[in-house]
């Protein structure tokens, strides 16, 4: 079946602008994760959604970052007032949400803030 | 703080050589362990995983890893590499107290020379 998809694949924006990144998880997966991959910091956890539970936002680096998941499926990561240090590849992953399990990653959105 | 360490940042070797990549984590509780691979231009893919049972796990493409609980290690091995194994390899750990999120090591870039 289809894997995790993300859009856009690339995004160039100017410092101070807001951006929205989208993730479509694998159908039937109830758990959804956002990670960030950057040169200086490696792969970092950002936020985790599991079903209807309150999301785990412990990895969000600042209050400029937020995410929502509508209808238990598609998720949007929003970065407000982007800064140059936000430049990174933003990865989305999903999993079954049943416990011990594998996370399947999407291709990522490469964000460049000028 | 809980962390995952990969000792080698870059590895260069010739085809048919053996490969071993180290991974250590700092967490005393139950863990789920993963190795992911990112081939050039592609997204993260699962190589293998350990949840419980036999500490020697076999994955795709001839890779295997051994969980040594006493050493907090999960090293990746392949007896004979191929040029197509050129990629970046990431160790990831799900630490029980942290929910389902993954903590990643810094990655190891492996270059296999033909």
Coordinates of N, CA and C in Angstrom, one line a residue:
Chain A
X1 N 0.8 -1.2 0.0 CA 0.0 0.0 0.0 C 0.9 1.2 0.0
X2 N 0.2 2.4 0.0 CA 0.9 3.7 -0.1 C 1.6 3.9 1.2
X3 N 2.8 4.6 1.1 CA 3.5 4.9 2.3 C 3.1 6.2 2.9
X4 N 3.9 6.8 3.8 CA 3.7 8.1 4.3 C 4.1 9.1 3.2
X5 N 3.2 10.1 3.0 CA 3.5 11.1 2.0 C 3.5 12.5 2.7
X6 N 4.4 13.4 2.2 CA 4.5 14.7 2.7 C 4.6 15.7 1.6
X7 N 4.0 16.9 1.9 CA 4.1 18.0 0.9 C 4.3 19.3 1.6
X8 N 4.9 20.2 1.0 CA 5.6 20.1 -0.3 C 6.9 19.3 0.0
X9 N 7.6 18.9 -1.1 CA 8.9 18.2 -0.9 C 10.0 19.2 -0.6
X10 N 9.8 20.4 -1.2 CA 10.8 21.5 -0.9 C 10.0 22.8 -0.6
X11 N 10.5 23.6 0.3 CA 9.9 24.9 0.5 C 11.0 25.9 0.8
X12 N 11.0 27.0 0.1 CA 11.9 28.1 0.3 C 11.0 29.3 0.8
X13 N 11.4 29.9 1.9 CA 10.6 31.0 2.4 C 11.6 32.0 2.9
X14 N 11.0 33.2 3.2 CA 11.8 34.3 3.7 C 11.6 34.3 5.2
X15 N 12.7 34.7 5.9 CA 12.7 34.9 7.3 C 11.4 35.7 7.8
X16 N 10.7 35.2 8.8 CA 9.6 36.0 9.3 C 8.2 35.5 8.7
X17 N 8.3 34.7 7.6 CA 7.0 34.2 7.1 C 6.6 32.9 7.8
X18 N 5.3 32.6 7.7 CA 4.8 31.4 8.3 C 4.8 30.3 7.2
X19 N 5.0 29.0 7.6 CA 5.0 27.9 6.7 C 4.1 26.8 7.3
X20 N 3.5 26.0 6.4 CA 2.7 24.9 6.8 C 3.2 23.7 6.0
X21 N 3.5 22.6 6.8 CA 4.0 21.4 6.2 C 2.9 20.3 6.4
X22 N 2.7 19.5 5.4 CA 1.6 18.5 5.5 C 2.1 17.1 5.5
X23 N 1.4 16.2 6.3 CA 1.8 14.8 6.3 C 0.5 14.0 6.2
X24 N 0.6 13.0 5.3 CA -0.5 12.0 5.2 C 0.1 10.6 5.6
X25 N -0.4 10.1 6.7 CA 0.2 8.9 7.3 C -0.3 7.7 6.5
X26 N 0.2 6.5 6.8 CA -0.3 5.3 6.2 C -1.7 5.0 6.7
X27 N -2.6 4.6 5.8 CA -4.0 4.4 6.1 C -4.1 3.4 7.3
X28 N -4.8 3.7 8.3 CA -5.0 2.8 9.4 C -4.1 3.0 10.6
X29 N -3.0 3.8 10.3 CA -2.1 4.1 11.4 C -2.6 5.2 12.3
X30 N -2.7 4.9 13.6 CA -3.3 5.9 14.5 C -2.2 6.8 15.2
X31 N -1.0 6.4 15.1 CA 0.1 7.2 15.7 C 0.9 7.9 14.6
X32 N 1.2 9.2 14.8 CA 1.8 10.1 13.9 C 2.9 10.9 14.6
X33 N 4.1 11.0 14.0 CA 5.2 11.7 14.6 C 5.8 12.7 13.6
X34 N 6.3 13.8 14.2 CA 7.1 14.7 13.4 C 8.5 14.7 14.0
X35 N 9.5 14.7 13.1 CA 10.9 14.8 13.5 C 11.5 15.9 12.6
X36 N 12.7 16.3 13.1 CA 13.4 17.3 12.3 C 14.9 16.8 12.1
X37 N 15.4 16.9 10.9 CA 16.7 16.5 10.6 C 17.5 17.7 10.1
X38 N 18.5 18.1 10.9 CA 19.3 19.3 10.6 C 20.7 18.9 10.7
X39 N 21.6 19.7 10.1 CA 23.0 19.4 10.1 C 23.6 19.5 11.5
X40 N 23.2 20.5 12.2 CA 23.8 20.6 13.5 C 23.3 19.7 14.6
X41 N 22.0 19.3 14.5 CA 21.3 18.7 15.6 C 20.9 17.2 15.3
X42 N 21.2 16.8 14.1 CA 20.8 15.4 13.7 C 19.3 15.2 13.7
X43 N 18.8 14.1 14.0 CA 17.4 13.8 14.0 C 16.8 14.0 15.3
X44 N 15.8 14.9 15.4 CA 15.2 15.2 16.7 C 13.7 15.0 16.6
X45 N 13.2 14.5 17.7 CA 11.7 14.4 17.9 C 11.1 15.7 18.1
X46 N 9.9 16.0 17.5 CA 9.2 17.2 17.7 C 7.9 17.0 18.4
X47 N 7.0 16.2 17.8 CA 5.7 16.0 18.4 C 5.1 14.6 18.0
X48 N 4.2 14.1 18.8 CA 3.6 12.8 18.6 C 2.1 12.8 18.9
X49 N 1.4 12.3 18.0 CA -0.1 12.2 18.1 C -0.4 10.7 18.2
X50 N -1.3 10.4 19.2 CA -1.8 9.0 19.3 C -3.3 9.0 19.4
X51 N -4.0 8.7 18.4 CA -5.5 8.6 18.5 C -6.0 9.9 18.9
X52 N -6.9 9.9 19.9 CA -7.6 11.1 20.4 C -6.9 11.6 21.7
X53 N -5.8 11.1 22.0 CA -5.1 11.5 23.2 C -4.4 12.9 23.0
X54 N -4.1 13.6 24.0 CA -3.4 14.9 23.9 C -2.0 14.6 23.3
X55 N -1.6 15.4 22.4 CA -0.3 15.1 21.8 C 0.9 15.3 22.7
X56 N 1.9 14.6 22.5 CA 3.2 14.8 23.2 C 4.0 15.9 22.5
X57 N 4.0 17.1 23.0 CA 4.6 18.2 22.4 C 6.0 18.5 22.9
X58 N 6.6 17.6 23.6 CA 7.8 17.8 24.4 C 9.0 18.2 23.6
X59 N 9.0 17.9 22.3 CA 10.1 18.1 21.4 C 10.1 19.4 20.6
X60 N 9.0 20.1 20.7 CA 8.8 21.4 19.9 C 9.8 22.4 20.5
X61 N 10.7 23.0 19.6 CA 11.8 23.8 20.1 C 11.3 25.2 20.6
X62 N 10.2 25.7 20.1 CA 9.7 27.0 20.6 C 8.2 27.1 20.4
X63 N 7.6 28.2 20.9 CA 6.2 28.3 20.7 C 5.8 28.8 19.3
X64 N 6.8 29.0 18.4 CA 6.5 29.3 17.0 C 6.1 28.0 16.3
X65 N 6.4 26.9 16.9 CA 6.0 25.6 16.3 C 4.7 25.0 16.8
X66 N 3.9 24.6 16.0 CA 2.6 23.9 16.4 C 2.3 22.9 15.4
X67 N 1.4 22.0 15.8 CA 1.0 20.9 14.9 C -0.4 20.5 15.3
X68 N -1.2 20.1 14.3 CA -2.5 19.6 14.5 C -2.7 18.4 13.7
X69 N -3.7 17.6 14.1 CA -4.0 16.4 13.3 C -5.5 16.3 13.3
X70 N -6.0 16.5 12.1 CA -7.5 16.6 11.9 C -8.0 15.3 11.5
X71 N -9.1 14.9 12.2 CA -9.8 13.6 11.8 C -9.0 12.4 12.1
X72 N -8.0 12.5 12.9 CA -7.2 11.4 13.2 C -6.3 10.9 12.0
X73 N -6.2 11.7 11.0 CA -5.4 11.3 9.8 C -4.3 12.3 9.5
X74 N -4.6 13.2 8.6 CA -3.7 14.2 8.1 C -3.2 15.1 9.2
X75 N -1.9 15.4 9.2 CA -1.3 16.4 10.1 C -0.7 17.5 9.4
X76 N -0.7 18.7 10.1 CA 0.0 19.9 9.6 C 0.9 20.4 10.7
X77 N 2.1 20.6 10.3 CA 3.1 21.3 11.2 C 3.2 22.7 10.7
X78 N 3.0 23.6 11.6 CA 3.1 25.1 11.3 C 4.2 25.7 12.0
X79 N 5.0 26.4 11.3 CA 6.1 27.2 11.9 C 5.8 28.7 11.6
X80 N 5.6 29.4 12.7 CA 5.3 30.9 12.5 C 6.6 31.7 12.6
X81 N 6.6 32.8 11.9 CA 7.8 33.7 11.9 C 9.1 33.0 11.8
X82 N 9.2 32.3 10.7 CA 10.4 31.4 10.5 C 11.7 32.1 10.7
X83 N 12.7 31.4 11.2 CA 14.0 31.9 11.4 C 15.0 31.0 10.6
X84 N 16.2 31.5 10.3 CA 17.1 30.8 9.5 C 17.5 29.4 10.1
X85 N 17.5 29.4 11.5 CA 17.8 28.1 12.1 C 16.7 27.1 12.0
X86 N 15.6 27.5 11.5 CA 14.5 26.5 11.2 C 14.8 25.7 10.0
X87 N 15.7 26.1 9.2 CA 16.1 25.3 8.0 C 16.5 23.9 8.3
X88 N 15.8 23.0 7.7 CA 16.0 21.5 8.0 C 15.1 20.7 7.1
X89 N 15.3 19.4 7.3 CA 14.3 18.5 6.7 C 13.3 18.0 7.7
X90 N 12.1 18.3 7.5 CA 11.0 17.9 8.5 C 10.4 16.5 8.0
X91 N 10.6 15.6 8.9 CA 10.1 14.2 8.6 C 8.9 13.9 9.4
X92 N 8.0 13.2 8.7 CA 6.8 12.6 9.4 C 6.9 11.1 9.4
X93 N 6.4 10.5 10.4 CA 6.4 9.0 10.5 C 5.0 8.6 11.0
X94 N 4.6 7.4 10.7 CA 3.4 6.9 11.3 C 3.6 5.5 11.7
X95 N 2.8 5.0 12.7 CA 2.8 3.6 13.1 C 1.4 3.2 13.5
X96 N 1.3 1.9 13.8 CA 0.0 1.3 14.0 C -0.7 1.9 15.3
X97 N 0.2 2.2 16.3 CA -0.4 2.8 17.5 C -0.8 1.8 18.5
X98 N -0.3 0.5 18.3 CA -0.8 -0.6 19.2 C 0.3 -0.9 20.3
X99 N 1.4 -0.3 20.3 CA 2.4 -0.6 21.3 C 3.8 -0.7 20.7
X100 N 4.4 -1.8 20.9 CA 5.8 -2.0 20.3 C 5.6 -2.1 18.8
X101 N 6.2 -1.2 18.1 CA 5.9 -1.1 16.7 C 7.0 -0.3 16.0
X102 N 6.9 -0.4 14.7 CA 7.9 0.3 13.8 C 7.3 1.5 13.3
X103 N 8.1 2.6 13.2 CA 7.6 3.8 12.6 C 8.1 3.8 11.2
X104 N 7.2 4.2 10.3 CA 7.5 4.3 8.9 C 7.6 5.8 8.5
X105 N 8.7 6.1 7.8 CA 9.0 7.5 7.6 C 8.6 7.9 6.2
X106 N 8.2 9.2 6.0 CA 7.9 9.8 4.7 C 9.2 10.4 4.2
X107 N 9.1 10.9 3.0 CA 10.3 11.5 2.3 C 10.8 12.8 2.9
X108 N 10.0 13.4 3.6 CA 10.4 14.7 4.3 C 10.1 15.9 3.4
X109 N 10.1 17.1 4.1 CA 10.0 18.4 3.5 C 11.3 19.1 3.8
X110 N 12.0 19.5 2.7 CA 13.2 20.3 2.9 C 12.8 21.7 3.0
X111 N 13.0 22.4 4.1 CA 12.7 23.8 4.3 C 14.0 24.6 4.4
X112 N 14.0 25.6 3.5 CA 15.1 26.6 3.5 C 14.5 28.0 3.9
X113 N 15.0 28.6 4.9 CA 14.6 29.9 5.3 C 15.7 30.9 4.9
X114 N 15.4 31.8 4.1 CA 16.4 32.8 3.6 C 16.5 34.0 4.5
Chain B
X1 N 20.4 13.1 30.8 CA 19.3 13.0 29.8 C 19.5 11.7 29.0
X2 N 18.4 11.2 28.5 CA 18.5 10.0 27.7 C 19.1 10.3 26.4
X3 N 20.0 9.5 25.9 CA 20.7 9.8 24.7 C 21.1 8.5 24.0
X4 N 21.5 8.6 22.7 CA 21.9 7.5 21.9 C 23.2 8.0 21.2
X5 N 24.2 7.2 21.3 CA 25.5 7.6 20.7 C 26.0 6.6 19.6
X6 N 26.4 7.1 18.5 CA 27.0 6.3 17.5 C 28.5 6.8 17.4
X7 N 29.3 5.9 17.6 CA 30.7 6.3 17.8 C 31.4 6.8 16.5
X8 N 31.1 6.2 15.4 CA 31.7 6.6 14.1 C 30.8 7.5 13.3
X9 N 31.4 8.6 12.9 CA 30.6 9.5 12.1 C 30.8 9.2 10.6
X10 N 32.0 8.7 10.3 CA 32.2 8.4 8.9 C 33.0 7.1 8.8
X11 N 32.6 6.2 7.9 CA 33.3 4.9 7.7 C 33.6 4.8 6.2
X12 N 34.8 4.5 5.9 CA 35.1 4.2 4.5 C 35.7 2.8 4.4
X13 N 35.2 2.0 3.5 CA 35.7 0.6 3.4 C 35.5 0.1 2.0
X14 N 36.2 -1.0 1.7 CA 36.1 -1.5 0.3 C 35.1 -2.6 0.3
X15 N 34.6 -2.9 -0.9 CA 33.6 -4.0 -1.1 C 34.2 -5.3 -0.5
X16 N 33.3 -6.1 0.1 CA 33.7 -7.4 0.7 C 34.2 -7.3 2.1
X17 N 34.5 -6.0 2.5 CA 35.0 -5.9 3.9 C 33.8 -6.0 4.8
X18 N 34.2 -6.3 6.1 CA 33.1 -6.4 7.1 C 32.9 -5.1 7.7
X19 N 31.6 -4.9 8.1 CA 31.2 -3.6 8.7 C 30.6 -3.9 10.1
X20 N 31.0 -3.0 11.0 CA 30.4 -3.0 12.3 C 30.2 -1.5 12.8
X21 N 29.0 -1.2 13.1 CA 28.7 0.2 13.5 C 28.2 0.1 15.0
X22 N 28.8 0.9 15.8 CA 28.5 0.9 17.2 C 27.3 1.8 17.6
X23 N 26.5 1.4 18.6 CA 25.4 2.2 19.1 C 25.3 1.9 20.5
X24 N 25.3 3.0 21.3 CA 25.1 2.8 22.8 C 24.0 3.8 23.2
X25 N 23.2 3.4 24.2 CA 22.2 4.3 24.7 C 22.3 4.4 26.2
X26 N 21.7 5.5 26.7 CA 21.7 5.7 28.2 C 20.3 5.7 28.7
X27 N 19.9 4.5 29.1 CA 18.6 4.4 29.7 C 18.5 3.0 30.4
X28 N 18.1 3.0 31.6 CA 18.2 1.7 32.4 C 17.0 0.8 32.3
X29 N 15.9 1.3 31.6 CA 14.6 0.6 31.6 C 14.5 -0.2 30.3
X30 N 13.3 -0.6 30.0 CA 13.0 -1.4 28.8 C 13.1 -0.5 27.6
X31 N 13.8 -1.1 26.6 CA 13.9 -0.3 25.3 C 13.5 -1.2 24.1
X32 N 13.1 -0.5 23.1 CA 12.9 -1.0 21.8 C 14.0 -0.4 20.9
X33 N 14.7 -1.2 20.1 CA 15.9 -0.7 19.4 C 15.7 -0.9 17.9
X34 N 16.2 0.1 17.1 CA 16.0 0.1 15.7 C 17.3 0.5 15.0
X35 N 17.5 0.0 13.8 CA 18.5 0.6 12.9 C 17.7 1.0 11.6
X36 N 17.9 2.3 11.2 CA 17.4 2.8 10.0 C 18.5 3.1 9.1
X37 N 18.2 3.0 7.8 CA 19.2 3.4 6.8 C 18.6 4.4 5.8
X38 N 19.4 5.4 5.4 CA 19.0 6.4 4.4 C 20.0 6.3 3.3
X39 N 19.5 5.8 2.2 CA 20.4 5.7 0.9 C 20.3 7.1 0.3
X40 N 21.3 7.4 -0.5 CA 21.4 8.8 -1.1 C 20.1 9.1 -1.8
X41 N 19.5 10.2 -1.5 CA 18.3 10.7 -2.2 C 17.1 10.0 -1.8
X42 N 17.1 9.1 -0.8 CA 15.9 8.3 -0.4 C 15.6 8.6 1.0
X43 N 14.4 8.2 1.5 CA 14.0 8.4 2.8 C 14.4 7.3 3.8
X44 N 14.3 7.5 5.0 CA 14.6 6.6 6.0 C 13.9 5.2 5.9
X45 N 14.6 4.1 5.9 CA 14.0 2.8 5.8 C 14.5 2.0 7.0
X46 N 13.6 1.1 7.4 CA 14.0 0.2 8.5 C 14.9 -0.9 8.1
X47 N 16.0 -1.1 8.8 CA 16.9 -2.2 8.5 C 16.5 -3.4 9.4
X48 N 16.4 -3.1 10.6 CA 16.0 -4.2 11.6 C 15.6 -3.6 12.9
X49 N 15.0 -4.4 13.8 CA 14.5 -4.0 15.0 C 14.6 -5.0 16.1
X50 N 14.7 -4.6 17.3 CA 14.6 -5.5 18.5 C 13.6 -5.0 19.5
X51 N 12.7 -6.0 19.8 CA 11.7 -5.6 20.9 C 11.9 -6.5 22.1
X52 N 12.1 -7.8 21.8 CA 12.3 -8.8 22.9 C 12.8 -10.1 22.3
X53 N 13.2 -11.0 23.2 CA 13.6 -12.4 22.7 C 15.0 -12.5 22.3
X54 N 15.3 -13.2 21.3 CA 16.7 -13.5 20.9 C 17.4 -12.1 20.6
X55 N 18.5 -11.9 21.3 CA 19.2 -10.6 21.2 C 19.9 -10.4 19.9
X56 N 20.1 -11.5 19.1 CA 20.7 -11.3 17.8 C 19.6 -11.3 16.8
X57 N 19.4 -10.2 16.1 CA 18.3 -10.0 15.2 C 18.9 -9.8 13.8
X58 N 18.2 -10.4 12.9 CA 18.6 -10.3 11.5 C 17.6 -9.4 10.7
X59 N 18.2 -8.6 9.8 CA 17.4 -7.7 9.1 C 17.5 -7.9 7.6
X60 N 17.1 -6.8 6.9 CA 17.2 -7.0 5.4 C 18.6 -6.8 4.9
X61 N 18.9 -7.3 3.7 CA 20.1 -7.0 3.0 C 21.3 -7.6 3.7
X62 N 21.2 -8.6 4.5 CA 22.3 -9.3 5.2 C 22.8 -8.6 6.4
X63 N 22.1 -7.6 6.9 CA 22.5 -7.0 8.1 C 21.9 -7.7 9.4
X64 N 22.7 -7.6 10.5 CA 22.3 -8.2 11.7 C 22.7 -7.2 12.8
X65 N 22.1 -7.3 14.0 CA 22.5 -6.5 15.1 C 22.4 -7.4 16.4
X66 N 23.2 -7.0 17.4 CA 23.2 -7.8 18.6 C 22.9 -6.8 19.8
X67 N 21.9 -7.1 20.6 CA 21.5 -6.3 21.7 C 22.3 -6.9 22.9
X68 N 23.1 -6.1 23.5 CA 23.8 -6.5 24.7 C 23.4 -5.6 25.9
X69 N 22.5 -6.1 26.7 CA 21.8 -5.3 27.7 C 22.8 -4.7 28.7
X70 N 23.8 -5.6 29.1 CA 24.7 -5.2 30.1 C 25.6 -4.0 29.6
X71 N 25.8 -3.9 28.3 CA 26.6 -2.8 27.7 C 25.8 -1.7 27.1
X72 N 24.5 -1.8 27.3 CA 23.6 -0.8 26.7 C 23.9 -0.6 25.2
X73 N 24.2 -1.7 24.5 CA 24.6 -1.5 23.1 C 23.7 -2.3 22.2
X74 N 23.7 -1.8 20.9 CA 23.0 -2.5 19.8 C 23.8 -2.2 18.6
X75 N 24.8 -3.0 18.4 CA 25.7 -2.8 17.3 C 25.3 -3.5 16.0
X76 N 25.5 -2.8 14.9 CA 25.0 -3.3 13.6 C 26.2 -4.0 12.9
X77 N 26.0 -5.1 12.2 CA 27.1 -5.8 11.5 C 26.6 -6.2 10.1
X78 N 27.6 -6.3 9.2 CA 27.4 -7.0 8.0 C 28.7 -7.6 7.6
X79 N 28.7 -8.9 7.3 CA 30.0 -9.6 7.1 C 30.7 -9.2 5.8
X80 N 30.0 -8.8 4.8 CA 30.6 -8.5 3.5 C 29.8 -7.4 2.8
X81 N 30.3 -6.2 2.8 CA 29.5 -5.1 2.3 C 29.6 -5.0 0.8
X82 N 28.6 -4.4 0.2 CA 28.6 -4.1 -1.2 C 28.6 -2.6 -1.5
X83 N 28.9 -2.2 -2.7 CA 28.9 -0.8 -3.0 C 27.5 -0.2 -2.7
X84 N 26.5 -1.0 -2.9 CA 25.1 -0.5 -2.7 C 24.8 -0.2 -1.3
X85 N 25.7 -0.6 -0.4 CA 25.5 -0.3 1.1 C 25.9 1.1 1.5
X86 N 26.4 1.8 0.5 CA 26.8 3.2 0.8 C 25.5 4.0 1.2
X87 N 25.5 4.6 2.4 CA 24.3 5.2 2.9 C 24.7 5.8 4.3
X88 N 23.7 6.4 4.9 CA 23.8 6.8 6.3 C 23.0 5.9 7.2
X89 N 23.5 5.5 8.2 CA 22.9 4.6 9.1 C 22.6 5.2 10.5
X90 N 21.4 5.0 10.9 CA 20.9 5.7 12.2 C 20.5 4.6 13.2
X91 N 21.0 4.7 14.3 CA 20.5 3.9 15.5 C 19.4 4.7 16.2
X92 N 18.3 4.0 16.5 CA 17.2 4.7 17.2 C 16.7 3.9 18.3
X93 N 16.3 4.5 19.4 CA 15.9 3.8 20.6 C 14.6 4.4 21.1
X94 N 13.6 3.6 21.4 CA 12.4 4.0 22.0 C 12.6 3.6 23.5
X95 N 12.7 4.6 24.3 CA 12.9 4.4 25.8 C 11.6 4.4 26.5
X96 N 11.3 3.4 27.2 CA 9.9 3.2 27.8 C 9.3 4.4 28.4
X97 N 10.1 5.1 29.2 CA 9.5 6.3 29.9 C 9.2 7.4 28.9
X98 N 9.7 7.4 27.7 CA 9.6 8.5 26.8 C 8.4 8.2 25.8
X99 N 7.6 7.3 26.1 CA 6.5 7.0 25.2 C 7.0 6.3 24.0
X100 N 6.4 6.6 22.8 CA 6.7 5.9 21.6 C 7.7 6.7 20.8
X101 N 8.1 7.8 21.2 CA 9.0 8.6 20.4 C 10.4 8.0 20.3
X102 N 11.1 8.2 19.2 CA 12.4 7.6 19.0 C 13.5 8.7 19.3
X103 N 14.5 8.2 20.0 CA 15.7 9.1 20.1 C 16.8 8.5 19.2
X104 N 17.3 9.3 18.3 CA 18.3 8.9 17.3 C 19.7 9.2 17.7
X105 N 20.6 8.3 17.3 CA 22.0 8.6 17.3 C 22.3 9.6 16.2
X106 N 23.5 10.1 16.2 CA 23.9 11.1 15.2 C 24.1 10.6 13.8
X107 N 24.1 9.3 13.6 CA 24.2 8.8 12.2 C 25.7 8.5 11.9
X108 N 25.8 7.5 11.1 CA 27.2 7.1 10.5 C 27.1 7.1 9.0
X109 N 27.9 7.9 8.4 CA 27.9 7.8 6.9 C 28.9 6.8 6.5
X110 N 28.4 5.8 5.7 CA 29.3 4.7 5.3 C 29.5 4.8 3.8
X111 N 30.7 4.8 3.4 CA 31.1 4.8 1.9 C 31.8 3.6 1.6
X112 N 31.2 2.8 0.7 CA 31.8 1.6 0.2 C 32.4 1.8 -1.1
X113 N 33.7 1.6 -1.2 CA 34.4 1.8 -2.5 C 34.4 0.6 -3.3
X114 N 34.1 0.7 -4.6 CA 34.0 -0.5 -5.4 C 35.4 -1.1 -5.7

